[in-house]
Short mmCIF file of C-alpha atoms and ligand atoms in Angstrom, two decimals:
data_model
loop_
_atom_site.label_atom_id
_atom_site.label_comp_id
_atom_site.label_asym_id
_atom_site.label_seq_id
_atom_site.Cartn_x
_atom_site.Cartn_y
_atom_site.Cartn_z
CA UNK A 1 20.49 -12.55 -35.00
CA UNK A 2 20.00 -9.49 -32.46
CA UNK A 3 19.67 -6.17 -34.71
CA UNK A 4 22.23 -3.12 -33.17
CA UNK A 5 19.22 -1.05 -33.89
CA UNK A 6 17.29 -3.04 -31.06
CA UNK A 7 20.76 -3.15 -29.05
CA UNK A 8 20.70 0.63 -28.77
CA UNK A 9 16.84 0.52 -28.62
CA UNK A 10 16.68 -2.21 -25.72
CA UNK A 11 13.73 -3.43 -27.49
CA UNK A 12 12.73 -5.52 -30.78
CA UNK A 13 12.19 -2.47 -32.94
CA UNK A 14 10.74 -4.24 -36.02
CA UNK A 15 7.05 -3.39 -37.12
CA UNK A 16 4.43 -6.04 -36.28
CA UNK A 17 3.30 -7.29 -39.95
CA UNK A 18 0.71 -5.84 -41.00
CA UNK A 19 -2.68 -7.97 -40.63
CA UNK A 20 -0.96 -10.47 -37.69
CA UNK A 21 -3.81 -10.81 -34.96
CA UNK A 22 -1.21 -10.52 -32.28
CA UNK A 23 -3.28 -11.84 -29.47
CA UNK A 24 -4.09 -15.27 -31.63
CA UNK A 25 -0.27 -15.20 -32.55
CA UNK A 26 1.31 -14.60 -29.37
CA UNK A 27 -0.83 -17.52 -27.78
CA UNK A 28 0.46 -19.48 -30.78
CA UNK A 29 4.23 -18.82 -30.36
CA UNK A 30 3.80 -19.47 -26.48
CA UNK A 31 2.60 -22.81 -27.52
CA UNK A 32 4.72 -23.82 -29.74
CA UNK A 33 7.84 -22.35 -27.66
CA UNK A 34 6.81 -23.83 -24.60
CA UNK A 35 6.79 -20.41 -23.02
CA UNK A 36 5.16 -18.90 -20.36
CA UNK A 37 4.09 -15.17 -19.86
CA UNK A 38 3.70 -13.93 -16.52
CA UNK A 39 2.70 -10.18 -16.21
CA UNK A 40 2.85 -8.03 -13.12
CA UNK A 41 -0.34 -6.30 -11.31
CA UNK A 42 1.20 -2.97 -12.98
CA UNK A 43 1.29 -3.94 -16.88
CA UNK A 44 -1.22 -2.62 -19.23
CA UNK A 45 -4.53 -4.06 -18.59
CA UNK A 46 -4.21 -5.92 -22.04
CA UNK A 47 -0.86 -7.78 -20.75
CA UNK A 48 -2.27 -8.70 -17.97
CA UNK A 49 -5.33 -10.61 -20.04
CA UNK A 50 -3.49 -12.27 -22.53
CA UNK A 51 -0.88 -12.95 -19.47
CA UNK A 52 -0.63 -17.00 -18.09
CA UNK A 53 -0.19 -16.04 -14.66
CA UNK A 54 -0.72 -12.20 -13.03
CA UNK A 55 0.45 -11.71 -9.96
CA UNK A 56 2.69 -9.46 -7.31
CA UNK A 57 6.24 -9.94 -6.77
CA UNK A 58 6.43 -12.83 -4.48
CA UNK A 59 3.87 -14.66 -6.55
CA UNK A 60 5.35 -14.01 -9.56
CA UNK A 61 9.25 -15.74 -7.70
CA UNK A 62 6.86 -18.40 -6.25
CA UNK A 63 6.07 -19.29 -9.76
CA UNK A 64 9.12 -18.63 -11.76
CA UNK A 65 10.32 -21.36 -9.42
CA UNK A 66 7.98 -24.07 -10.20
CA UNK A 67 7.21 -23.38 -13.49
CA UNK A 68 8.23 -25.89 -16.46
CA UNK A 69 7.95 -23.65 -19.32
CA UNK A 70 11.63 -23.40 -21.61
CA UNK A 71 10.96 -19.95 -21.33
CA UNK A 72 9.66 -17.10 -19.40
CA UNK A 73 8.60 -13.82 -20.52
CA UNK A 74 8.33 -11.78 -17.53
CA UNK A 75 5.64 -8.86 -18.34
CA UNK A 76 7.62 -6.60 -15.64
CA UNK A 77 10.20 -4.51 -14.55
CA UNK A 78 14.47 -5.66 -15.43
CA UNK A 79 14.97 -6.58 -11.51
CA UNK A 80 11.70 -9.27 -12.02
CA UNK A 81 13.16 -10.76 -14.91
CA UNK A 82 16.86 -10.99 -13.05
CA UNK A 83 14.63 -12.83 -10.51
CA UNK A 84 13.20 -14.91 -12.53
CA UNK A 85 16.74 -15.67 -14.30
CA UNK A 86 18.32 -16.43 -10.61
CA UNK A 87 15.79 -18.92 -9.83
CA UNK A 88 15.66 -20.85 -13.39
CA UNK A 89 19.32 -20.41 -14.45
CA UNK A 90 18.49 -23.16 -17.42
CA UNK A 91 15.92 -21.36 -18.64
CA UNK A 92 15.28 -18.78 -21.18
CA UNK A 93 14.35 -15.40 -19.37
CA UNK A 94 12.85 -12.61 -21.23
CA UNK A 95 11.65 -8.82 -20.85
CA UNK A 96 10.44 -7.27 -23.47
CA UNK A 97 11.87 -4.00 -23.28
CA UNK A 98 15.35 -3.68 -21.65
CA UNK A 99 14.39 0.25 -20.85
CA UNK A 100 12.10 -1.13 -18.07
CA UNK A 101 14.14 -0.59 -15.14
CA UNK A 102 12.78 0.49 -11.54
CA UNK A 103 13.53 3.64 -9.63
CA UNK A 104 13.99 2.40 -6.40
CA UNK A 105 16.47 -0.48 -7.55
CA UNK A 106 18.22 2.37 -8.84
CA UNK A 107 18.40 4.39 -5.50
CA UNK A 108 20.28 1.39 -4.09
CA UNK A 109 23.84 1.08 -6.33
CA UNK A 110 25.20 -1.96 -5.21
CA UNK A 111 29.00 -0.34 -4.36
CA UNK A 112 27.12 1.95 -2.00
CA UNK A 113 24.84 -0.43 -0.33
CA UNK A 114 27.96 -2.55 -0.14
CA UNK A 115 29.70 0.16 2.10
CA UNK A 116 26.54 0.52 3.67
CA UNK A 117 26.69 -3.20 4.97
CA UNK A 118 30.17 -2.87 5.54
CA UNK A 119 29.00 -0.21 7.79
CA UNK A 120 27.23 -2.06 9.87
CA UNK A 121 29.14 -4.88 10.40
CA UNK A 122 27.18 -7.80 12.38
CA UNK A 123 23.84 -7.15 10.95
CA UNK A 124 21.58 -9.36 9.01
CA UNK A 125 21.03 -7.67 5.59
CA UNK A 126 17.01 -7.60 4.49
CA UNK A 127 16.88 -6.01 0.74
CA UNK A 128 13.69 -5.80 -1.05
CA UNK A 129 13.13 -7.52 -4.17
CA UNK A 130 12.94 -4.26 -5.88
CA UNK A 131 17.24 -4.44 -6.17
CA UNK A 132 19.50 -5.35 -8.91
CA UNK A 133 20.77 -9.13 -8.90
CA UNK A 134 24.44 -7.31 -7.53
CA UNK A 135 22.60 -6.07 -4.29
CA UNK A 136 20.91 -9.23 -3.77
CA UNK A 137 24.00 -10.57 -3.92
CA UNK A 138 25.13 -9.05 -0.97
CA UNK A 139 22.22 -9.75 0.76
CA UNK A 140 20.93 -12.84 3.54
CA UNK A 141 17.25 -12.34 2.83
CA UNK A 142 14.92 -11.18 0.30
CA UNK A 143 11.27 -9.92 1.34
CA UNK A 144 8.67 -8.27 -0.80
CA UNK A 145 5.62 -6.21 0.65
CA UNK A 146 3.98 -9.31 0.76
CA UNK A 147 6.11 -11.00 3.56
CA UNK A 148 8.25 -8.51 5.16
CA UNK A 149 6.64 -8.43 7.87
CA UNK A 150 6.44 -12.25 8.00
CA UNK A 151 10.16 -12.28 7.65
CA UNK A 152 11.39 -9.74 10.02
CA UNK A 153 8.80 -11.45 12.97
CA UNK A 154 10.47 -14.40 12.44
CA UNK A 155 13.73 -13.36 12.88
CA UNK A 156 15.48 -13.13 16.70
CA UNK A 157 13.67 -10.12 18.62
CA UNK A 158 17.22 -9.15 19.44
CA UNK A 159 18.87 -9.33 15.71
CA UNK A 160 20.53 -6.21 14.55
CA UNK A 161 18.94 -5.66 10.68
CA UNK A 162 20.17 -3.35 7.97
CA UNK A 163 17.21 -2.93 5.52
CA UNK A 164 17.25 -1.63 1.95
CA UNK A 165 16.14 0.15 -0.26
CA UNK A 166 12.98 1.69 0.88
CA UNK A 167 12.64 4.06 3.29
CA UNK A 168 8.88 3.84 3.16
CA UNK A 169 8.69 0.28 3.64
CA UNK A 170 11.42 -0.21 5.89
CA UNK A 171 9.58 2.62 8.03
CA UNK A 172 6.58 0.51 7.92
CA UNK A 173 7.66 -2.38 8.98
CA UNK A 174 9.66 -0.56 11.54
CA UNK A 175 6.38 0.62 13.03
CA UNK A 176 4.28 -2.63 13.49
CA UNK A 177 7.39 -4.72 14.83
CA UNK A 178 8.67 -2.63 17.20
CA UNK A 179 11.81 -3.35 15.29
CA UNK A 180 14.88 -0.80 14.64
CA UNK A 181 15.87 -1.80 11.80
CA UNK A 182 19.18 0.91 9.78
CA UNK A 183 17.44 1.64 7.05
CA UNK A 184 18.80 2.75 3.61
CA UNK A 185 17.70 5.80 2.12
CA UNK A 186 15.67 4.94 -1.50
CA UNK A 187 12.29 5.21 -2.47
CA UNK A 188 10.05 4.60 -5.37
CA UNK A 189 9.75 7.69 -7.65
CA UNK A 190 5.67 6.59 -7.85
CA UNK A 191 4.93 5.65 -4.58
CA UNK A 192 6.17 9.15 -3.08
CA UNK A 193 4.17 11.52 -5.47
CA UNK A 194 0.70 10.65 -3.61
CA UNK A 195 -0.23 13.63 -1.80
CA UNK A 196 -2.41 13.37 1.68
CA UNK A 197 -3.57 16.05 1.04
CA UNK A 198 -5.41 14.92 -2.55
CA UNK A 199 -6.36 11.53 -0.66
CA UNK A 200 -8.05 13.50 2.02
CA UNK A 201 -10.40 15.50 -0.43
CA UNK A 202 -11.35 12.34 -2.35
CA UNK A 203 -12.12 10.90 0.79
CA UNK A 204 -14.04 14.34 1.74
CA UNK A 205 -15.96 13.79 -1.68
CA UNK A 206 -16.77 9.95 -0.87
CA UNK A 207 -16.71 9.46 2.20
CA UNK A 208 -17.38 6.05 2.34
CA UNK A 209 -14.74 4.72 0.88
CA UNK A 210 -11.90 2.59 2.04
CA UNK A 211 -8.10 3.84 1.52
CA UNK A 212 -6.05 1.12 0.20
CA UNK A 213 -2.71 2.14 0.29
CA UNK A 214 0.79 0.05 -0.82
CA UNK A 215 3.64 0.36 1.77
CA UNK A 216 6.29 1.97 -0.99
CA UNK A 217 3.93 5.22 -0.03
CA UNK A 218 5.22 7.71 2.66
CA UNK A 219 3.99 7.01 6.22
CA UNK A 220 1.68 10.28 6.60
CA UNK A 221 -0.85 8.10 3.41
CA UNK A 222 0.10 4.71 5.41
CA UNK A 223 -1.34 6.03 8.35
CA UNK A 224 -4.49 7.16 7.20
CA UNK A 225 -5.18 3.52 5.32
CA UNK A 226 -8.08 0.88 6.01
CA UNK A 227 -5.49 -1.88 4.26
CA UNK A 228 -1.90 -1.30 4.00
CA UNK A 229 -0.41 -4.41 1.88
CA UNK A 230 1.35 -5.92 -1.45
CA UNK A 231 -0.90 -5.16 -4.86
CA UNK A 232 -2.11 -8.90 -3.90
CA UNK A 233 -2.97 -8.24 -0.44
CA UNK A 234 -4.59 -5.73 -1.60
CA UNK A 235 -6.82 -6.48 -4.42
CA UNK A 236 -7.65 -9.58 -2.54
CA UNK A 237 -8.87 -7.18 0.20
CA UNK A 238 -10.86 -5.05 -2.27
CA UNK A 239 -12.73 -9.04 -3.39
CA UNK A 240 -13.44 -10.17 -0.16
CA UNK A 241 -14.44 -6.08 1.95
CA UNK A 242 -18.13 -5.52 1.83
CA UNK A 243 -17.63 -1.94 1.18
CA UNK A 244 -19.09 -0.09 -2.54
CA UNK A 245 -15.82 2.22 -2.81
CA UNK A 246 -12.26 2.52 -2.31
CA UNK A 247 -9.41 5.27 -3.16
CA UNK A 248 -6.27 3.01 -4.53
CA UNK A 249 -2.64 4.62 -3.54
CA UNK A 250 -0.73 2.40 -5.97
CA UNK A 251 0.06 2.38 -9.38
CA UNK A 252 -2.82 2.58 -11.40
CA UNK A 253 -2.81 -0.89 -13.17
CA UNK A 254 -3.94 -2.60 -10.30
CA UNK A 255 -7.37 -1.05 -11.08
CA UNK A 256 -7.66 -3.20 -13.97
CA UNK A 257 -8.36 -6.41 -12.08
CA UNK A 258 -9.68 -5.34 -8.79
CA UNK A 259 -12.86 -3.79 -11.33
CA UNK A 260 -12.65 -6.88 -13.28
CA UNK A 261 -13.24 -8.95 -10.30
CA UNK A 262 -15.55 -6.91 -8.52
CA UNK A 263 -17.14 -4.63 -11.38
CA UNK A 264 -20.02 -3.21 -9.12
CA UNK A 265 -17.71 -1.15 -7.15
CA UNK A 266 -16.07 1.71 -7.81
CA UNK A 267 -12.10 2.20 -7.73
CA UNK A 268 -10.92 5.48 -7.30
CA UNK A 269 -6.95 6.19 -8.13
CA UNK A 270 -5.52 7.96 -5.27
CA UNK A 271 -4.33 11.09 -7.23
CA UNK A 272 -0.56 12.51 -7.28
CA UNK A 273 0.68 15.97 -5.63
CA UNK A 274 0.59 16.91 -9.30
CA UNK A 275 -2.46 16.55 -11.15
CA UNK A 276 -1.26 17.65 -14.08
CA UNK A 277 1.03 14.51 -14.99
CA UNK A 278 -0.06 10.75 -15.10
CA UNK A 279 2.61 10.44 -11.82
CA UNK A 280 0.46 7.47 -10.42
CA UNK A 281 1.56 5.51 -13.70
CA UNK A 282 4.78 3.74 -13.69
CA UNK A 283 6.37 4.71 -16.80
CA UNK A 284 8.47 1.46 -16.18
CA UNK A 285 5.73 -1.01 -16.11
CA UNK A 286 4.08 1.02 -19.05
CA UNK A 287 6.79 0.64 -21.67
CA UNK A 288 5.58 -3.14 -21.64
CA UNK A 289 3.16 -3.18 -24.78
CA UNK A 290 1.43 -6.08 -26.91
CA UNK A 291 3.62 -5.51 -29.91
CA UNK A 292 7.14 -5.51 -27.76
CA UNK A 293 5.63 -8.77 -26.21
CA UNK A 294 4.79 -10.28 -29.80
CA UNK A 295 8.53 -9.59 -31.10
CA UNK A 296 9.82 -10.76 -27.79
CA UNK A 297 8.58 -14.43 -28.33
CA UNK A 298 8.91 -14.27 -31.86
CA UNK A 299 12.51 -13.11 -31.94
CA UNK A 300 13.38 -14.13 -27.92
CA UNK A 301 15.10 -10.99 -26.90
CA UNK A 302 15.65 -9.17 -25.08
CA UNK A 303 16.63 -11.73 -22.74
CA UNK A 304 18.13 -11.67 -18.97
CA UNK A 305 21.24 -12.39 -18.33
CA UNK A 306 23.01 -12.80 -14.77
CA UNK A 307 26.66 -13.36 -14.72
CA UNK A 308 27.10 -16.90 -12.53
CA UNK A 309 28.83 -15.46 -9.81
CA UNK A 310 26.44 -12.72 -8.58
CA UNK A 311 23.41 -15.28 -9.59
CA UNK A 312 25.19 -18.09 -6.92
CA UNK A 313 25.14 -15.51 -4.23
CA UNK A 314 21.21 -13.89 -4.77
CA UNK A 315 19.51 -17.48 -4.95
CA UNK A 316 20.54 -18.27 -1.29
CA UNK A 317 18.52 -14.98 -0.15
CA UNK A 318 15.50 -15.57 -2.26
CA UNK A 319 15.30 -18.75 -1.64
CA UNK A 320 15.58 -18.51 2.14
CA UNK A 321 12.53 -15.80 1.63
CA UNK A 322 10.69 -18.63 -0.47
CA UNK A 323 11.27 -21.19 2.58
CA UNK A 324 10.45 -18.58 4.98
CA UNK A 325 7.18 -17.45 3.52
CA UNK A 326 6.06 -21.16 3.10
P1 13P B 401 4.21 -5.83 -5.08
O1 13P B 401 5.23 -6.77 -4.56
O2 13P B 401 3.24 -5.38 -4.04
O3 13P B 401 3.55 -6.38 -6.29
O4 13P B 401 4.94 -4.47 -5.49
C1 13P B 401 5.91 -4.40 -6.46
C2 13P B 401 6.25 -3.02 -6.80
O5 13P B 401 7.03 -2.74 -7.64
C3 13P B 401 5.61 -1.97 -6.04
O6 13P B 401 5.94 -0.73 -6.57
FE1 SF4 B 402 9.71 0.26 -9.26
FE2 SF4 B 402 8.03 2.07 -8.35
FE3 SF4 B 402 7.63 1.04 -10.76
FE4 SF4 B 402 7.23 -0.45 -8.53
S1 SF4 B 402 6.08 1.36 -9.19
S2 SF4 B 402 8.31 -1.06 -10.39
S3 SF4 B 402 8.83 0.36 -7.21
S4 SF4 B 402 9.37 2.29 -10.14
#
């Protein structure tokens, strides 16, 4: 029976009992449910650990889609879980805290982007994953920093292409296709706060260190990267790059497993323009904790729903991205 106090809340708001070893108990209830947790690079270093499969966004859809767990408990943001729900429509989807949400989904409303591609009539329409199930709804293919560029190359030379939401990443991929792609005008509230500047004297201070930067950044950080990719593409760059130090432009979390699988070197976060707030944190990602996750399984809610309708219309443009990036 769902509370109102966790309706309001968007979470399970009940204590943990006192005593429960919740790392022993959530692998119990997993068990026993049949459920699967699958964390993004961002979580809390301790939900990535106790996690069943870590990953960035495209892994994370590649394995939502092939998974046979009853449920899924998507360690993430709202538009991973939706995701998740579009691709396993029979299966239990849940996030464990509703309040999770993403900024750049939100800088794409799907009534506006809808005029947008109205706009432009003609066009193929690209959206990121990072959009509400409505805007992928009115989209004919998915990509995620992991395979945009993938995508877009494979599309006719000649193809007129509305992209959305981000700016940054549209930009990007702009640049190293050659492509003139519309682009909409949303970006991630994270991603924009790193400062060259900041980067540059980091780099001053260690100056042998690689900048690994995520594309969501703005292009005057992008161009000044050794490795601009997806948090995978990244961290796998970090494993297999011979050099002892590297300044990270993404959110912080990714830190947690690039030192875990390379703990000799040294991971530096790129810092914000502000250096007096935590801005290279995504509050999002961070509201994801061990005891939400515990009362998530236990109680299974807060869980995703997508209304048929809009679900029908996004799983043709992620799964075309899913065939595509084969
Ligand atoms: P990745 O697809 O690279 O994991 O990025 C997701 C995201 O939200 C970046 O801000
Ligand atoms: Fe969304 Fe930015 Fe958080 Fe990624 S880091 S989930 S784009 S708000």
């Amino acid at each position: 029976m769902v509370d109102n106090k966790w309706k309001e809340a968007g979470y399970v708001t009940e204590p943990v009992p006192a005593g429960t070893d919740i790392k022993a108990e959530i692998r119990r209830m997993c068990k026993e449910k049949n459920a699967v947790i699958m964390a993004h690079y961002y979580t809390d270093g301790a939900i990535q650990d106790i996690a069943d499969f870590v990953g960035d966004s495209l892994a994370l859809a590649q394995q939502a889609a092939k998974t046979d767990a009853d449920i899924i408990v998507m360690c993430g943001v709202h538009f991973m879980g939706e995701t998740n729900k579009i691709l396993c429509p029979d299966k239990k989807v849940l996030v464990p805290d509703l309040n999770a949400t993403c900024s750049l989904a939100e800088s794409c409303p799907a009534k506006e982007f809808g005029e947008f591609v109205k706009a432009h009539p003609e066009h193929t329409v690209i959206s990121y994953v990072n959009t509400t199930a409505a805007v992928k709804a009115l989209t004919d293919v998915v990509v995620t920093s992991g395979n945009a560029m993938q995508i877009v190359n494979a599309l006719p030379k000649d193809e007129k292409i509305v992209f959305g939401p981000d700016r940054n990443l549209g930009n990007y991929i702009n640049s190293i296709t050659g492509r003139q792609m519309v682009l909409w005008d949303g970006a991630c509230h994270v991603h924009e706060k790193f400062s060259l500047e900041r980067i540059l004297e980091l780099k001053a201070a260690h100056p042998d260190a690689k900048i690994l930067v995520h594309p969501e950044c703005k292009g005057p950080v992008v161009k000044v990267a050794d490795k601009v990719g997806s948090t995978a593409a990244l961290l796998k760059f970090s494993q297999e790059d011979d050099a002892k130090e590297y300044i990270v432009a993404t959110e912080s979390g990714i830190l947690h497993k690039m030192q875990q699988a390379c703990p000799e070197k040294t991971f530096l976060p790129a810092p914000p323009d502000d250096s007096t707030c935590a801005c290279n944190e995504c509050n999002y990602m961070k509201l994801i904790t061990m005891e939400k996750l515990y009362n998530c399984l236990r109680y299974e809610w807060p869980e995703i729903e997508v209304d048929k309708e809009t679900a029908d219309k996004a799983v043709k443009c992620i799964n075309r991205m899913l065939e595509m990036s084969k």
